[in-house]
């Protein structure tokens, strides 16, 4: 219910919502922007970039300059930034991460067609040596969205949809896979590929996120029609699925997991306002304890207090003391970022 205020309507429901032109906005609407109004425990790391990833030793962060662009790395002690993908010709990458041996894992297409086609159909997995003396080597396998990488083994998990492999997956189907990366004469390739879960939309489209418990479980996101998401897990030995957070009308996408595997960071639309603001455009970062049906949920950022902003793509440092995440805009494509920020946990 809204009442007339000075120049606007004020919703009298609890929690208080601000309504402009009869549309309820975020729980609190502040002037300015979150990037210039940081709390003491959050600091700016880079003025550009997106999709941060921690090095295994926690001393560096790799990130993308932009979607379909170059990968960079920043040394956290010196703040020196170096270009990782400038020594060879490429069509642009979407993601960069570290393997446990220090090599880089890249996701990108051989050819760029257009944003939608290249992202949904043509993305492949690549490995680039840490010394940057050679171009990346293709693993000769396509991927849908992101990858889960073991912290202790050269093991990965990913998903595919019909978009990448129409001969293997029916319309609306997606599947999760695991495999090992092995080096023969210094050349990486995939070995021991295994399908661990298959699902059909619109109820669930799969995306791998993180291993936990010595790689016995895979945390993943289930994207649910029309625009919601749930935090799930699958036991890689038994195939048993666990629901960690699934609420009607709430978007919850699993992101970085804690080193001990006890909790996961989530991009969530919780507390962002009315039903028109319950999708991936209106998210902040939350911390979820990984227990079945968990309600232990703590908000970590308040980017959504500023109209048009969201915080996204959080990852946890190997020592569990820091979170790297990006500032983003509500109306831009998922994954697009405007700088990397550090949040101090303890």
Short mmCIF file of C-alpha atoms in Angstrom, two decimals:
data_model
loop_
_atom_site.label_atom_id
_atom_site.label_comp_id
_atom_site.label_asym_id
_atom_site.label_seq_id
_atom_site.Cartn_x
_atom_site.Cartn_y
_atom_site.Cartn_z
CA UNK A 1 0.00 0.00 0.00
CA UNK A 2 1.38 3.44 -0.96
CA UNK A 3 0.55 6.92 0.37
CA UNK A 4 1.22 10.29 -1.18
CA UNK A 5 4.52 11.89 -0.20
CA UNK A 6 6.41 14.96 -1.39
CA UNK A 7 6.86 14.39 -5.10
CA UNK A 8 6.44 10.62 -4.85
CA UNK A 9 4.51 7.78 -3.26
CA UNK A 10 5.72 6.01 -0.13
CA UNK A 11 4.86 2.32 0.37
CA UNK A 12 3.60 1.76 3.89
CA UNK A 13 4.31 -1.96 3.79
CA UNK A 14 7.11 -3.39 5.93
CA UNK A 15 9.93 -3.33 5.00
CA UNK A 16 9.59 0.24 3.74
CA UNK A 17 9.73 0.51 -0.06
CA UNK A 18 10.07 3.65 -2.15
CA UNK A 19 7.59 3.82 -5.04
CA UNK A 20 8.15 6.07 -8.05
CA UNK A 21 5.39 6.21 -10.68
CA UNK A 22 3.64 3.44 -8.70
CA UNK A 23 6.63 1.06 -9.10
CA UNK A 24 8.33 -0.07 -5.89
CA UNK A 25 12.13 0.16 -6.01
CA UNK A 26 14.83 -1.24 -3.75
CA UNK A 27 14.43 -1.42 0.01
CA UNK A 28 16.60 1.68 0.44
CA UNK A 29 17.39 4.11 -2.36
CA UNK A 30 20.47 6.22 -1.75
CA UNK A 31 21.84 9.07 -3.84
CA UNK A 32 25.13 8.62 -5.66
CA UNK A 33 26.69 5.24 -6.33
CA UNK A 34 28.22 2.45 -4.23
CA UNK A 35 31.67 2.70 -5.83
CA UNK A 36 32.17 6.13 -4.26
CA UNK A 37 30.52 5.30 -0.93
CA UNK A 38 32.44 2.25 0.26
CA UNK A 39 32.18 0.88 3.81
CA UNK A 40 35.51 0.51 5.67
CA UNK A 41 35.83 -3.23 4.94
CA UNK A 42 35.52 -2.85 1.14
CA UNK A 43 38.24 -1.32 -1.05
CA UNK A 44 38.70 -0.73 -4.77
CA UNK A 45 41.33 -2.97 -6.38
CA UNK A 46 41.06 -2.15 -10.10
CA UNK A 47 39.18 0.58 -11.91
CA UNK A 48 38.17 -1.79 -14.71
CA UNK A 49 37.52 -5.46 -15.22
CA UNK A 50 35.24 -8.35 -14.40
CA UNK A 51 35.13 -12.04 -13.32
CA UNK A 52 37.96 -12.12 -10.75
CA UNK A 53 39.78 -15.37 -9.85
CA UNK A 54 42.28 -15.96 -7.02
CA UNK A 55 45.64 -17.59 -7.65
CA UNK A 56 46.27 -20.79 -5.66
CA UNK A 57 48.69 -18.94 -3.34
CA UNK A 58 46.30 -16.02 -2.84
CA UNK A 59 48.89 -13.47 -3.97
CA UNK A 60 47.40 -12.57 -7.35
CA UNK A 61 44.02 -12.13 -8.96
CA UNK A 62 43.33 -12.80 -12.62
CA UNK A 63 40.41 -11.04 -14.29
CA UNK A 64 38.92 -10.15 -17.64
CA UNK A 65 39.19 -6.60 -18.95
CA UNK A 66 35.78 -7.04 -20.57
CA UNK A 67 33.59 -9.73 -22.07
CA UNK A 68 35.15 -11.06 -25.29
CA UNK A 69 38.37 -9.29 -24.37
CA UNK A 70 41.81 -9.84 -22.84
CA UNK A 71 42.76 -11.45 -19.53
CA UNK A 72 44.89 -9.60 -16.97
CA UNK A 73 46.50 -10.37 -13.63
CA UNK A 74 47.18 -8.08 -10.68
CA UNK A 75 49.85 -8.69 -8.03
CA UNK A 76 48.17 -7.87 -4.71
CA UNK A 77 51.39 -6.75 -3.01
CA UNK A 78 52.68 -4.40 -5.69
CA UNK A 79 49.37 -3.64 -7.49
CA UNK A 80 51.21 -4.18 -10.78
CA UNK A 81 48.87 -5.34 -13.54
CA UNK A 82 50.11 -7.47 -16.42
CA UNK A 83 48.43 -8.55 -19.65
CA UNK A 84 48.07 -12.33 -19.90
CA UNK A 85 46.70 -12.77 -23.42
CA UNK A 86 48.66 -10.24 -25.44
CA UNK A 87 51.26 -12.59 -26.92
CA UNK A 88 48.96 -14.32 -29.44
CA UNK A 89 46.05 -13.50 -31.69
CA UNK A 90 42.59 -14.38 -30.40
CA UNK A 91 38.89 -13.56 -30.78
CA UNK A 92 38.39 -12.59 -27.13
CA UNK A 93 37.78 -14.55 -23.95
CA UNK A 94 34.96 -14.55 -21.40
CA UNK A 95 36.70 -16.06 -18.37
CA UNK A 96 40.13 -16.73 -16.91
CA UNK A 97 40.91 -18.90 -13.87
CA UNK A 98 43.86 -20.71 -12.33
CA UNK A 99 44.50 -24.43 -12.28
CA UNK A 100 46.06 -25.83 -9.06
CA UNK A 101 49.43 -26.13 -10.85
CA UNK A 102 49.43 -22.38 -11.62
CA UNK A 103 48.52 -22.65 -15.30
CA UNK A 104 45.65 -20.57 -16.61
CA UNK A 105 42.26 -21.93 -17.66
CA UNK A 106 40.52 -19.82 -20.31
CA UNK A 107 37.04 -19.88 -21.82
CA UNK A 108 36.69 -18.40 -25.29
CA UNK A 109 35.64 -19.05 -28.87
CA UNK A 110 37.81 -19.67 -31.91
CA UNK A 111 35.77 -17.17 -33.92
CA UNK A 112 33.51 -14.33 -32.87
CA UNK A 113 30.16 -14.26 -34.66
CA UNK A 114 27.90 -12.16 -32.42
CA UNK A 115 27.44 -11.81 -28.67
CA UNK A 116 24.54 -14.26 -28.31
CA UNK A 117 25.75 -16.95 -30.71
CA UNK A 118 29.35 -16.86 -29.58
CA UNK A 119 28.45 -17.02 -25.89
CA UNK A 120 25.77 -19.71 -26.11
CA UNK A 121 27.19 -21.94 -28.87
CA UNK A 122 30.91 -21.47 -29.48
CA UNK A 123 32.72 -21.13 -26.13
CA UNK A 124 35.56 -23.63 -25.63
CA UNK A 125 37.97 -24.59 -22.85
CA UNK A 126 41.69 -23.78 -23.13
CA UNK A 127 44.81 -24.15 -20.97
CA UNK A 128 47.66 -21.62 -21.07
CA UNK A 129 51.02 -22.26 -19.43
CA UNK A 130 51.88 -19.97 -16.52
CA UNK A 131 55.10 -18.80 -18.17
CA UNK A 132 53.09 -17.23 -21.04
CA UNK A 133 55.66 -18.48 -23.57
CA UNK A 134 53.08 -20.06 -25.84
CA UNK A 135 49.49 -19.67 -26.95
CA UNK A 136 46.73 -21.54 -25.09
CA UNK A 137 46.03 -25.14 -26.01
CA UNK A 138 42.43 -26.09 -26.82
CA UNK A 139 40.92 -28.92 -24.80
CA UNK A 140 38.65 -29.52 -27.79
CA UNK A 141 35.47 -29.34 -25.81
CA UNK A 142 32.77 -26.68 -25.68
CA UNK A 143 31.28 -25.33 -22.46
CA UNK A 144 28.14 -23.56 -21.31
CA UNK A 145 28.97 -20.63 -19.03
CA UNK A 146 31.45 -21.28 -16.20
CA UNK A 147 33.70 -24.04 -14.90
CA UNK A 148 34.33 -25.58 -11.49
CA UNK A 149 38.00 -26.24 -10.76
CA UNK A 150 39.24 -28.44 -7.95
CA UNK A 151 41.55 -26.75 -5.46
CA UNK A 152 43.71 -29.84 -5.06
CA UNK A 153 43.56 -31.82 -8.32
CA UNK A 154 43.60 -31.12 -12.04
CA UNK A 155 39.90 -31.86 -12.15
CA UNK A 156 37.13 -29.72 -13.59
CA UNK A 157 33.35 -29.76 -13.92
CA UNK A 158 31.21 -27.96 -16.46
CA UNK A 159 27.84 -28.04 -18.15
CA UNK A 160 26.65 -28.32 -21.72
CA UNK A 161 23.34 -27.54 -23.36
CA UNK A 162 21.86 -28.32 -26.75
CA UNK A 163 23.35 -25.00 -27.88
CA UNK A 164 26.84 -26.53 -27.92
CA UNK A 165 25.99 -30.18 -28.69
CA UNK A 166 22.62 -30.56 -30.45
CA UNK A 167 23.45 -34.16 -31.35
CA UNK A 168 23.87 -35.16 -27.70
CA UNK A 169 21.26 -33.13 -25.83
CA UNK A 170 17.55 -32.69 -26.51
CA UNK A 171 15.81 -29.32 -26.63
CA UNK A 172 15.85 -27.85 -23.12
CA UNK A 173 18.28 -30.42 -21.73
CA UNK A 174 21.54 -29.65 -19.94
CA UNK A 175 24.12 -31.92 -18.36
CA UNK A 176 26.95 -31.67 -15.82
CA UNK A 177 30.26 -33.38 -16.50
CA UNK A 178 33.55 -33.94 -14.70
CA UNK A 179 36.95 -34.73 -16.21
CA UNK A 180 40.66 -34.64 -15.42
CA UNK A 181 43.17 -32.42 -17.19
CA UNK A 182 46.27 -34.47 -17.99
CA UNK A 183 49.57 -33.39 -19.55
CA UNK A 184 51.34 -35.61 -22.05
CA UNK A 185 54.66 -34.23 -23.28
CA UNK A 186 53.54 -30.93 -21.77
CA UNK A 187 50.30 -30.82 -23.79
CA UNK A 188 47.06 -30.71 -21.76
CA UNK A 189 43.96 -32.71 -22.69
CA UNK A 190 40.76 -33.99 -21.07
CA UNK A 191 40.60 -37.52 -19.69
CA UNK A 192 38.00 -39.54 -17.73
CA UNK A 193 35.02 -37.47 -18.82
CA UNK A 194 31.92 -38.50 -16.88
CA UNK A 195 28.32 -37.28 -16.98
CA UNK A 196 27.12 -36.75 -13.42
CA UNK A 197 23.70 -35.15 -13.84
CA UNK A 198 21.21 -34.39 -16.61
CA UNK A 199 18.20 -32.12 -16.37
CA UNK A 200 15.44 -30.67 -18.50
CA UNK A 201 14.24 -27.09 -18.62
CA UNK A 202 12.30 -25.03 -17.87
CA UNK A 203 12.51 -26.42 -14.34
CA UNK A 204 16.30 -26.64 -14.25
CA UNK A 205 19.17 -25.60 -16.50
CA UNK A 206 22.50 -26.59 -14.97
CA UNK A 207 25.75 -24.68 -14.37
CA UNK A 208 28.73 -26.06 -12.42
CA UNK A 209 30.18 -23.83 -9.72
CA UNK A 210 32.56 -25.41 -7.16
CA UNK A 211 33.80 -28.67 -5.72
CA UNK A 212 33.78 -29.29 -1.98
CA UNK A 213 34.57 -32.00 0.58
CA UNK A 214 37.66 -33.27 -1.22
CA UNK A 215 35.81 -33.17 -4.56
CA UNK A 216 33.09 -35.54 -3.35
CA UNK A 217 30.33 -33.00 -4.01
CA UNK A 218 29.74 -30.47 -6.78
CA UNK A 219 27.87 -27.28 -5.96
CA UNK A 220 25.87 -26.03 -8.94
CA UNK A 221 23.16 -23.58 -9.92
CA UNK A 222 19.78 -24.65 -11.23
CA UNK A 223 18.29 -21.92 -13.42
CA UNK A 224 14.50 -22.10 -13.19
CA UNK A 225 11.99 -20.54 -15.58
CA UNK A 226 11.12 -17.77 -16.00
CA UNK A 227 14.12 -16.03 -14.36
CA UNK A 228 14.93 -17.62 -11.01
CA UNK A 229 17.86 -19.70 -9.75
CA UNK A 230 18.55 -22.16 -6.92
CA UNK A 231 21.65 -23.37 -5.05
CA UNK A 232 22.06 -27.14 -5.35
CA UNK A 233 24.64 -29.88 -4.83
CA UNK A 234 25.22 -33.35 -6.25
CA UNK A 235 27.16 -36.14 -4.57
CA UNK A 236 29.64 -37.30 -7.20
CA UNK A 237 29.72 -40.85 -5.83
CA UNK A 238 26.02 -41.54 -5.35
CA UNK A 239 24.35 -38.96 -7.61
CA UNK A 240 22.19 -37.77 -4.72
CA UNK A 241 21.03 -34.16 -5.14
CA UNK A 242 20.73 -31.72 -2.22
CA UNK A 243 18.75 -28.49 -2.28
CA UNK A 244 20.50 -25.76 -0.29
CA UNK A 245 18.34 -22.79 -1.21
CA UNK A 246 15.26 -22.81 -3.40
CA UNK A 247 12.53 -20.24 -2.80
CA UNK A 248 9.69 -19.30 -5.08
CA UNK A 249 10.22 -15.85 -6.56
CA UNK A 250 13.87 -15.55 -5.49
CA UNK A 251 17.02 -15.60 -7.64
CA UNK A 252 19.96 -17.35 -5.95
CA UNK A 253 23.02 -18.15 -8.08
CA UNK A 254 25.90 -19.99 -6.42
CA UNK A 255 29.32 -18.33 -6.77
CA UNK A 256 32.57 -18.66 -4.80
CA UNK A 257 32.81 -21.28 -2.05
CA UNK A 258 34.75 -21.03 1.22
CA UNK A 259 38.03 -22.98 1.50
CA UNK A 260 36.51 -25.34 4.09
CA UNK A 261 33.38 -25.83 1.97
CA UNK A 262 31.03 -24.80 4.79
CA UNK A 263 29.47 -21.84 3.00
CA UNK A 264 29.07 -20.35 -0.45
CA UNK A 265 28.65 -16.83 -1.75
CA UNK A 266 25.44 -16.27 -3.69
CA UNK A 267 24.17 -13.64 -6.09
CA UNK A 268 20.70 -13.06 -4.68
CA UNK A 269 17.67 -10.91 -5.44
CA UNK A 270 16.54 -11.20 -1.83
CA UNK A 271 15.43 -7.85 -0.33
CA UNK A 272 15.73 -6.07 -3.68
CA UNK A 273 12.07 -4.99 -3.82
CA UNK A 274 8.88 -6.19 -5.48
CA UNK A 275 8.26 -9.01 -7.97
CA UNK A 276 9.66 -6.99 -10.88
CA UNK A 277 13.07 -6.98 -9.18
CA UNK A 278 13.55 -10.68 -8.45
CA UNK A 279 15.93 -11.72 -11.22
CA UNK A 280 19.64 -11.51 -12.02
CA UNK A 281 19.44 -7.81 -12.87
CA UNK A 282 18.84 -6.94 -9.21
CA UNK A 283 21.30 -8.78 -7.02
CA UNK A 284 23.68 -8.37 -4.13
CA UNK A 285 26.13 -10.81 -2.59
CA UNK A 286 24.97 -13.06 0.24
CA UNK A 287 26.70 -15.76 2.31
CA UNK A 288 24.83 -19.08 2.57
CA UNK A 289 25.67 -21.89 4.98
CA UNK A 290 25.70 -25.12 3.00
CA UNK A 291 23.17 -27.25 4.83
CA UNK A 292 19.96 -28.69 3.33
CA UNK A 293 17.23 -26.07 3.02
CA UNK A 294 19.55 -23.54 4.64
CA UNK A 295 18.10 -20.35 6.08
CA UNK A 296 21.48 -19.19 7.42
CA UNK A 297 21.78 -16.33 4.94
CA UNK A 298 23.74 -13.11 5.49
CA UNK A 299 23.88 -10.12 3.16
CA UNK A 300 27.46 -9.07 2.36
CA UNK A 301 27.05 -6.08 0.00
CA UNK A 302 24.47 -3.33 -0.46
CA UNK A 303 25.10 -2.26 -4.05
CA UNK A 304 21.34 -2.57 -4.69
CA UNK A 305 20.70 0.32 -2.30
CA UNK A 306 21.78 2.50 -5.22
CA UNK A 307 19.43 2.44 -8.18
CA UNK A 308 20.95 0.84 -11.28
CA UNK A 309 23.80 -1.01 -9.48
CA UNK A 310 24.46 -4.60 -8.49
CA UNK A 311 27.39 -6.53 -6.97
CA UNK A 312 28.28 -9.82 -8.62
CA UNK A 313 30.77 -12.64 -9.35
CA UNK A 314 32.26 -13.01 -5.84
CA UNK A 315 35.15 -15.40 -5.16
CA UNK A 316 36.80 -16.27 -1.84
CA UNK A 317 40.55 -16.10 -1.21
CA UNK A 318 42.38 -19.37 -0.43
CA UNK A 319 42.85 -18.29 3.20
CA UNK A 320 39.17 -17.44 3.58
CA UNK A 321 39.86 -13.86 4.64
CA UNK A 322 38.89 -11.91 1.52
CA UNK A 323 36.25 -11.77 -1.19
CA UNK A 324 36.95 -10.34 -4.62
CA UNK A 325 33.87 -9.19 -6.53
CA UNK A 326 32.85 -6.75 -9.21
CA UNK A 327 30.66 -3.71 -9.45
CA UNK A 328 28.04 -4.07 -12.15
CA UNK A 329 25.00 -2.36 -13.65
CA UNK A 330 21.48 -3.69 -13.45
CA UNK A 331 20.68 -3.22 -17.12
CA UNK A 332 23.82 -4.80 -18.57
CA UNK A 333 24.50 -8.39 -19.57
CA UNK A 334 25.34 -10.90 -16.85
CA UNK A 335 29.08 -10.95 -16.15
CA UNK A 336 29.78 -7.42 -17.31
CA UNK A 337 31.78 -5.60 -14.64
CA UNK A 338 33.16 -2.14 -13.89
CA UNK A 339 36.08 -2.81 -11.59
CA UNK A 340 37.20 -5.37 -9.01
CA UNK A 341 36.68 -4.74 -5.28
CA UNK A 342 38.02 -6.50 -2.18
CA UNK A 343 35.82 -7.24 0.84
CA UNK A 344 37.58 -8.11 4.10
CA UNK A 345 35.89 -10.98 5.95
CA UNK A 346 38.16 -11.14 9.02
#
